mmCIF file of C-alpha atoms in Angstrom:
data_model
loop_
_atom_site.group_PDB
_atom_site.id
_atom_site.type_symbol
_atom_site.label_atom_id
_atom_site.label_comp_id
_atom_site.label_asym_id
_atom_site.label_seq_id
_atom_site.Cartn_x
_atom_site.Cartn_y
_atom_site.Cartn_z
ATOM 1 C CA MET A 21 43.367 22.796 0.550
ATOM 2 C CA SER A 22 41.366 19.206 -0.680
ATOM 3 C CA GLY A 23 40.709 20.242 -4.428
ATOM 4 C CA LYS A 24 37.741 17.941 -4.164
ATOM 5 C CA PRO A 25 34.433 19.696 -4.100
ATOM 6 C CA LYS A 26 32.431 20.648 -1.244
ATOM 7 C CA ALA A 27 28.576 19.709 -1.088
ATOM 8 C CA PRO A 28 28.071 23.332 -0.875
ATOM 9 C CA ASN A 29 28.526 23.074 -4.675
ATOM 10 C CA LEU A 30 26.402 20.166 -5.528
ATOM 11 C CA ASN A 31 23.254 21.330 -8.217
ATOM 12 C CA LEU A 32 19.570 21.529 -6.847
ATOM 13 C CA ARG A 33 18.321 18.142 -7.978
ATOM 14 C CA GLN A 34 22.054 16.207 -6.540
ATOM 15 C CA LYS A 35 20.594 17.757 -2.937
ATOM 16 C CA GLU A 36 17.352 16.163 -3.335
ATOM 17 C CA ILE A 37 18.841 12.988 -4.238
ATOM 18 C CA LEU A 38 20.468 13.590 -0.891
ATOM 19 C CA ASN A 39 17.660 14.619 1.168
ATOM 20 C CA HIS A 40 15.221 10.840 -0.497
ATOM 21 C CA ILE A 41 18.916 8.539 0.820
ATOM 22 C CA ARG A 42 18.233 9.954 4.356
ATOM 23 C CA MET A 43 15.080 9.513 4.570
ATOM 24 C CA ARG A 44 14.717 6.271 2.956
ATOM 25 C CA GLY A 45 18.467 5.258 4.304
ATOM 26 C CA GLU A 46 18.416 3.776 0.403
ATOM 27 C CA VAL A 47 17.858 5.186 -3.979
ATOM 28 C CA GLN A 48 17.344 3.492 -6.516
ATOM 29 C CA VAL A 49 18.273 4.369 -10.233
ATOM 30 C CA GLU A 50 15.486 3.232 -11.580
ATOM 31 C CA HIS A 51 12.651 6.331 -8.078
ATOM 32 C CA LEU A 52 15.554 8.936 -9.140
ATOM 33 C CA THR A 53 14.948 8.470 -13.242
ATOM 34 C CA GLU A 54 11.276 9.126 -12.590
ATOM 35 C CA THR A 55 10.492 11.580 -9.715
ATOM 36 C CA PHE A 56 13.492 14.336 -12.005
ATOM 37 C CA ASN A 57 12.467 13.328 -15.205
ATOM 38 C CA VAL A 58 16.311 12.692 -16.049
ATOM 39 C CA THR A 59 17.885 9.714 -18.141
ATOM 40 C CA PRO A 60 19.248 6.889 -15.496
ATOM 41 C CA GLN A 61 22.511 8.159 -16.912
ATOM 42 C CA THR A 62 22.416 11.150 -15.094
ATOM 43 C CA ILE A 63 21.587 9.328 -12.211
ATOM 44 C CA ARG A 64 24.085 7.559 -12.178
ATOM 45 C CA ARG A 65 26.141 10.439 -12.658
ATOM 46 C CA ASP A 66 25.264 12.077 -9.678
ATOM 47 C CA LEU A 67 25.231 9.218 -7.680
ATOM 48 C CA ASN A 68 28.390 8.394 -8.580
ATOM 49 C CA LEU A 69 30.131 12.179 -7.077
ATOM 50 C CA LEU A 70 27.437 11.898 -4.533
ATOM 51 C CA ARG A 71 29.689 8.493 -3.714
ATOM 52 C CA GLU A 72 33.278 10.856 -3.903
ATOM 53 C CA LEU A 73 31.976 12.791 -1.676
ATOM 54 C CA GLY A 74 32.349 10.327 0.180
ATOM 55 C CA LEU A 75 28.136 11.308 1.107
ATOM 56 C CA LEU A 76 26.595 7.811 0.244
ATOM 57 C CA HIS A 77 27.857 4.355 -1.237
ATOM 58 C CA ARG A 78 27.058 3.155 -4.232
ATOM 59 C CA VAL A 79 25.052 -0.718 -4.446
ATOM 60 C CA HIS A 80 23.455 -2.612 -7.693
ATOM 61 C CA GLY A 81 21.302 -0.554 -8.628
ATOM 62 C CA GLY A 82 20.842 2.682 -6.944
ATOM 63 C CA ALA A 83 22.829 4.021 -3.168
ATOM 64 C CA ILE A 84 22.548 4.035 0.112
ATOM 65 C CA VAL A 85 23.835 5.976 3.051
ATOM 66 C CA HIS A 86 26.558 6.786 3.667
ATOM 67 C CA ASP A 87 27.553 5.206 7.195
ATOM 68 C CA GLY A 88 30.533 5.445 9.429
ATOM 69 C CA VAL A 89 30.499 5.032 14.024
ATOM 70 C CA ALA A 90 27.024 5.369 14.036
ATOM 71 C CA ASN A 91 24.238 3.463 12.625
ATOM 72 C CA LEU A 92 21.372 4.053 10.380
ATOM 73 C CA GLY A 93 18.390 4.650 12.922
ATOM 74 C CA TYR A 94 15.509 1.718 12.503
ATOM 75 C CA GLU A 95 13.684 3.474 10.147
ATOM 76 C CA ALA A 96 16.545 3.676 7.125
ATOM 77 C CA ARG A 97 17.356 0.498 7.576
ATOM 78 C CA ARG A 98 13.805 -1.063 7.539
ATOM 79 C CA ARG A 99 13.232 0.038 4.096
ATOM 80 C CA ILE A 100 16.273 -0.994 2.962
ATOM 81 C CA ALA A 101 16.046 -4.010 0.551
ATOM 82 C CA ALA A 102 12.937 -4.382 1.773
ATOM 83 C CA THR A 103 11.679 -6.165 -0.664
ATOM 84 C CA GLU A 104 15.009 -9.155 -1.102
ATOM 85 C CA LYS A 105 14.428 -8.756 3.375
ATOM 86 C CA GLU A 106 11.390 -10.636 2.992
ATOM 87 C CA ALA A 107 12.923 -12.815 0.269
ATOM 88 C CA ILE A 108 16.047 -13.868 2.912
ATOM 89 C CA ALA A 109 13.015 -14.104 5.498
ATOM 90 C CA HIS A 110 10.981 -16.455 3.911
ATOM 91 C CA CYS A 111 14.139 -18.335 2.901
ATOM 92 C CA ALA A 112 15.725 -19.329 6.178
ATOM 93 C CA ALA A 113 12.333 -19.533 7.646
ATOM 94 C CA GLN A 114 12.476 -22.683 5.848
ATOM 95 C CA LEU A 115 15.241 -24.004 7.492
ATOM 96 C CA ILE A 116 13.370 -23.910 10.503
ATOM 97 C CA ALA A 117 11.180 -26.861 11.263
ATOM 98 C CA ASP A 118 8.429 -26.882 14.251
ATOM 99 C CA ASP A 119 9.099 -28.051 17.714
ATOM 100 C CA THR A 120 12.099 -25.947 17.469
ATOM 101 C CA SER A 121 13.970 -23.631 20.834
ATOM 102 C CA LEU A 122 15.840 -20.566 18.485
ATOM 103 C CA PHE A 123 17.364 -17.480 19.570
ATOM 104 C CA ILE A 124 16.257 -14.582 16.744
ATOM 105 C CA ASN A 125 18.350 -11.518 17.490
ATOM 106 C CA ILE A 126 18.298 -7.895 17.182
ATOM 107 C CA GLY A 127 17.698 -6.583 13.358
ATOM 108 C CA THR A 128 14.948 -5.970 10.992
ATOM 109 C CA THR A 129 16.608 -8.769 8.445
ATOM 110 C CA THR A 130 15.515 -11.811 11.429
ATOM 111 C CA GLU A 131 12.291 -9.725 12.208
ATOM 112 C CA GLN A 132 11.475 -10.322 8.977
ATOM 113 C CA VAL A 133 11.802 -14.066 9.541
ATOM 114 C CA ALA A 134 9.554 -13.983 12.477
ATOM 115 C CA ARG A 135 6.363 -12.956 10.228
ATOM 116 C CA HIS A 136 7.114 -16.088 8.197
ATOM 117 C CA LEU A 137 7.513 -18.462 11.420
ATOM 118 C CA VAL A 138 3.898 -16.877 12.832
ATOM 119 C CA ASN A 139 1.794 -19.919 12.180
ATOM 120 C CA ARG A 140 4.380 -22.817 12.870
ATOM 121 C CA VAL A 141 3.714 -25.502 16.047
ATOM 122 C CA GLY A 142 5.901 -26.104 19.063
ATOM 123 C CA LEU A 143 8.265 -23.216 18.816
ATOM 124 C CA LEU A 144 9.937 -21.759 21.742
ATOM 125 C CA VAL A 145 11.212 -17.947 20.877
ATOM 126 C CA ILE A 146 13.800 -16.022 23.013
ATOM 127 C CA THR A 147 14.626 -13.009 21.887
ATOM 128 C CA ASN A 148 16.336 -9.805 22.393
ATOM 129 C CA ASN A 149 13.851 -8.005 20.096
ATOM 130 C CA ILE A 150 10.342 -6.017 21.085
ATOM 131 C CA ASN A 151 9.261 -6.078 17.768
ATOM 132 C CA VAL A 152 9.556 -9.908 17.249
ATOM 133 C CA VAL A 153 7.849 -9.982 20.405
ATOM 134 C CA ASN A 154 4.523 -8.339 19.096
ATOM 135 C CA THR A 155 5.220 -9.900 16.422
ATOM 136 C CA LEU A 156 4.845 -13.308 17.734
ATOM 137 C CA ARG A 157 2.936 -12.865 21.216
ATOM 138 C CA GLU A 158 -0.405 -13.526 19.789
ATOM 139 C CA CYS A 159 0.199 -17.203 18.190
ATOM 140 C CA GLU A 160 -1.403 -19.579 20.671
ATOM 141 C CA THR A 161 1.171 -22.357 19.393
ATOM 142 C CA ILE A 162 4.687 -20.714 19.768
ATOM 143 C CA GLN A 163 6.165 -19.853 23.203
ATOM 144 C CA VAL A 164 7.399 -16.292 23.630
ATOM 145 C CA MET A 165 10.372 -14.938 26.125
ATOM 146 C CA THR A 166 12.138 -12.196 26.424
ATOM 147 C CA ALA A 167 15.870 -11.163 28.105
ATOM 148 C CA GLY A 168 15.996 -8.592 30.090
ATOM 149 C CA GLY A 169 17.866 -5.374 30.074
ATOM 150 C CA ILE A 170 18.518 -1.868 28.745
ATOM 151 C CA VAL A 171 15.589 -0.560 26.089
ATOM 152 C CA ARG A 172 16.430 1.129 22.758
ATOM 153 C CA ARG A 173 13.766 3.819 22.090
ATOM 154 C CA GLU A 174 15.273 3.909 18.447
ATOM 155 C CA ASP A 175 14.304 0.548 17.470
ATOM 156 C CA GLY A 176 13.455 -2.049 20.563
ATOM 157 C CA GLY A 177 16.310 -3.778 20.614
ATOM 158 C CA ILE A 178 17.065 -4.990 24.516
ATOM 159 C CA VAL A 179 20.953 -5.206 25.367
ATOM 160 C CA GLY A 180 22.760 -5.005 28.557
ATOM 161 C CA ASP A 181 24.730 -7.631 31.240
ATOM 162 C CA ALA A 182 21.168 -9.113 32.219
ATOM 163 C CA THR A 183 20.077 -9.475 28.964
ATOM 164 C CA VAL A 184 23.501 -11.136 28.632
ATOM 165 C CA ASP A 185 23.650 -13.237 31.539
ATOM 166 C CA PHE A 186 19.522 -13.871 30.032
ATOM 167 C CA ILE A 187 20.714 -15.519 27.081
ATOM 168 C CA ALA A 188 23.688 -17.777 28.603
ATOM 169 C CA GLN A 189 21.058 -20.178 31.129
ATOM 170 C CA PHE A 190 20.186 -21.444 27.296
ATOM 171 C CA LYS A 191 20.978 -24.150 25.022
ATOM 172 C CA VAL A 192 19.037 -24.106 21.185
ATOM 173 C CA ASP A 193 18.985 -25.734 18.234
ATOM 174 C CA VAL A 194 18.862 -22.416 16.122
ATOM 175 C CA ALA A 195 20.014 -19.262 16.182
ATOM 176 C CA VAL A 196 18.451 -16.445 13.692
ATOM 177 C CA VAL A 197 21.294 -13.627 13.864
ATOM 178 C CA GLY A 198 21.339 -10.394 11.447
ATOM 179 C CA ALA A 199 24.673 -8.625 11.159
ATOM 180 C CA SER A 200 25.235 -4.546 10.070
ATOM 181 C CA ALA A 201 27.873 -5.088 7.305
ATOM 182 C CA ILE A 202 30.797 -8.321 6.597
ATOM 183 C CA GLU A 203 33.899 -7.568 4.978
ATOM 184 C CA LEU A 204 34.960 -10.164 1.802
ATOM 185 C CA ASP A 205 37.559 -12.122 4.596
ATOM 186 C CA GLY A 206 33.722 -13.222 7.064
ATOM 187 C CA THR A 207 34.337 -10.760 9.269
ATOM 188 C CA VAL A 208 30.917 -10.113 10.786
ATOM 189 C CA LEU A 209 30.715 -6.883 11.693
ATOM 190 C CA ASP A 210 27.937 -4.461 14.124
ATOM 191 C CA TYR A 211 28.199 -0.841 15.910
ATOM 192 C CA ASP A 212 26.924 -1.036 19.707
ATOM 193 C CA PRO A 213 29.101 -2.953 21.785
ATOM 194 C CA ARG A 214 26.229 -3.804 23.746
ATOM 195 C CA GLU A 215 24.005 -5.712 20.969
ATOM 196 C CA VAL A 216 27.862 -7.368 19.762
ATOM 197 C CA ARG A 217 27.685 -8.496 23.262
ATOM 198 C CA VAL A 218 24.348 -10.403 23.584
ATOM 199 C CA ALA A 219 24.652 -11.261 19.767
ATOM 200 C CA GLN A 220 28.000 -13.096 20.648
ATOM 201 C CA THR A 221 26.731 -14.887 23.677
ATOM 202 C CA ILE A 222 23.069 -15.742 21.308
ATOM 203 C CA ILE A 223 25.990 -18.182 18.961
ATOM 204 C CA ALA A 224 27.736 -19.104 21.489
ATOM 205 C CA ASN A 225 24.608 -20.525 23.010
ATOM 206 C CA ALA A 226 23.354 -22.133 20.072
ATOM 207 C CA ARG A 227 24.050 -25.524 17.564
ATOM 208 C CA SER A 228 23.232 -24.283 14.923
ATOM 209 C CA VAL A 229 23.900 -20.656 13.720
ATOM 210 C CA VAL A 230 21.566 -19.119 10.581
ATOM 211 C CA LEU A 231 22.718 -15.392 9.084
ATOM 212 C CA VAL A 232 20.613 -13.247 6.986
ATOM 213 C CA ALA A 233 22.055 -10.212 5.578
ATOM 214 C CA ASP A 234 21.088 -8.339 2.567
ATOM 215 C CA SER A 235 23.560 -8.079 -0.459
ATOM 216 C CA THR A 236 23.975 -4.184 0.684
ATOM 217 C CA LYS A 237 26.010 -4.938 4.175
ATOM 218 C CA PHE A 238 29.044 -5.864 1.941
ATOM 219 C CA GLU A 239 29.196 -1.956 0.890
ATOM 220 C CA ARG A 240 28.596 -1.451 4.556
ATOM 221 C CA ASN A 241 30.700 -0.588 7.088
ATOM 222 C CA ALA A 242 31.171 -0.919 10.944
ATOM 223 C CA PRO A 243 33.359 -0.711 14.144
ATOM 224 C CA ILE A 244 32.953 -4.314 15.955
ATOM 225 C CA ARG A 245 32.851 -7.623 15.544
ATOM 226 C CA ILE A 246 30.685 -9.845 16.392
ATOM 227 C CA THR A 247 32.175 -13.175 15.125
ATOM 228 C CA ASP A 248 33.201 -14.665 11.753
ATOM 229 C CA ILE A 249 31.964 -16.639 8.844
ATOM 230 C CA SER A 250 33.189 -19.922 10.601
ATOM 231 C CA SER A 251 30.841 -19.935 13.051
ATOM 232 C CA VAL A 252 27.501 -19.674 11.051
ATOM 233 C CA ASP A 253 25.559 -22.387 9.981
ATOM 234 C CA TYR A 254 24.210 -21.043 7.147
ATOM 235 C CA PHE A 255 23.830 -17.790 5.601
ATOM 236 C CA VAL A 256 21.473 -16.119 3.813
ATOM 237 C CA THR A 257 20.910 -13.639 1.194
ATOM 238 C CA ASP A 258 19.951 -12.162 -2.080
ATOM 239 C CA ARG A 259 22.482 -12.230 -4.314
ATOM 240 C CA LEU A 260 25.718 -13.520 -4.920
ATOM 241 C CA PRO A 261 29.060 -12.906 -3.009
ATOM 242 C CA PRO A 262 32.075 -11.666 -4.423
ATOM 243 C CA PRO A 263 33.656 -14.537 -5.872
ATOM 244 C CA ALA A 264 36.272 -15.031 -2.836
ATOM 245 C CA PHE A 265 34.060 -15.016 -0.614
ATOM 246 C CA THR A 266 31.957 -17.897 -1.635
ATOM 247 C CA GLU A 267 35.336 -19.545 -1.549
ATOM 248 C CA LEU A 268 35.328 -18.592 1.636
ATOM 249 C CA CYS A 269 32.069 -19.822 3.084
ATOM 250 C CA ARG A 270 32.828 -23.555 1.301
ATOM 251 C CA GLU A 271 36.056 -23.586 2.925
ATOM 252 C CA GLN A 272 34.260 -23.108 6.441
ATOM 253 C CA GLY A 273 32.110 -25.217 5.846
ATOM 254 C CA VAL A 274 29.242 -22.912 5.590
ATOM 255 C CA THR A 275 25.712 -23.088 3.239
ATOM 256 C CA LEU A 276 25.307 -20.639 1.417
ATOM 257 C CA MET A 277 21.848 -19.507 0.243
ATOM 258 C CA ILE A 278 20.747 -17.131 -2.646
ATOM 259 C CA ALA A 279 16.782 -15.714 -1.272
ATOM 260 C CA SER A 280 15.494 -14.690 -5.170
ATOM 261 C CA ALA A 281 11.665 -12.784 -5.560
ATOM 262 C CA GLY A 282 9.428 -14.443 -4.247
ATOM 263 C CA THR A 283 9.896 -17.824 -3.169
ATOM 264 C CA ARG A 284 12.755 -19.360 -5.575
ATOM 265 C CA CYS A 285 16.048 -20.784 -3.077
ATOM 266 C CA ASP A 286 19.291 -21.484 -4.542
ATOM 267 C CA ARG A 287 21.730 -23.269 -2.487
ATOM 268 C CA VAL A 288 24.804 -22.525 -4.219
ATOM 269 C CA VAL A 289 26.926 -23.670 -1.302
ATOM 270 C CA ASP A 290 25.381 -26.705 0.166
ATOM 271 C CA GLN A 291 27.957 -28.299 3.325
ATOM 272 C CA ARG A 292 25.321 -29.220 6.042
ATOM 273 C CA LYS A 293 21.730 -31.294 6.379
ATOM 274 C CA PRO A 294 18.556 -28.938 6.785
ATOM 275 C CA ILE A 295 17.441 -28.333 10.322
ATOM 276 C CA ALA A 296 15.136 -30.597 11.749
#
């Protein structure tokens, strides 16, 4: 028998931490310190124990819910790294000029990008994301086209063969795509094979590809390969990736952009001219 402790041996605070992370998708050490009125060192010990039990993943400043072959719920995904996603979206939107055609696919970060495009002029936005449609549909200077297919109840994503066929009709200037996980070897991953097929079709039919993903995606696992970083022109994230990945971006000609809180956006690896 394994000598590892089991979840029933957790104390009340540790169980409450698990409840927090299951509801929110992520927790921060600072927030938990205030909630439970204990020291940051105590919270870090709790999180490290829960990580050893395989109940969560540790990330910078806190932890995210453990994942496997199934993705997190939509609300949990929306809450994880919300501030970072906002900064990433602001940065990515700067790459998109007026009078541009673009794909925006499924994802909570890509949805944030759409929110930063509402005042643009002359955009043609093609999407398989109902939340993107709802964000942009009343913008008088933006034309929105939505794919047909199977609507996922949990997040408003549209997937299936009909979606792939619809997307394949177009050749656009820019694709804004997200991902559920990124490996250090450059592999970009997701969970739903139907969503992956659509994402692959989007990438194949765009002249430039902008990948938007927060740094927690380097801490997560997902089973299905979308593409690898060599297919991406711009990667926008919130923290500098590990050195090996940064060097991989340099080798593969990928512009790496780091979005900070507020409006700062730094090109750490600058390989491309701005999209125009």
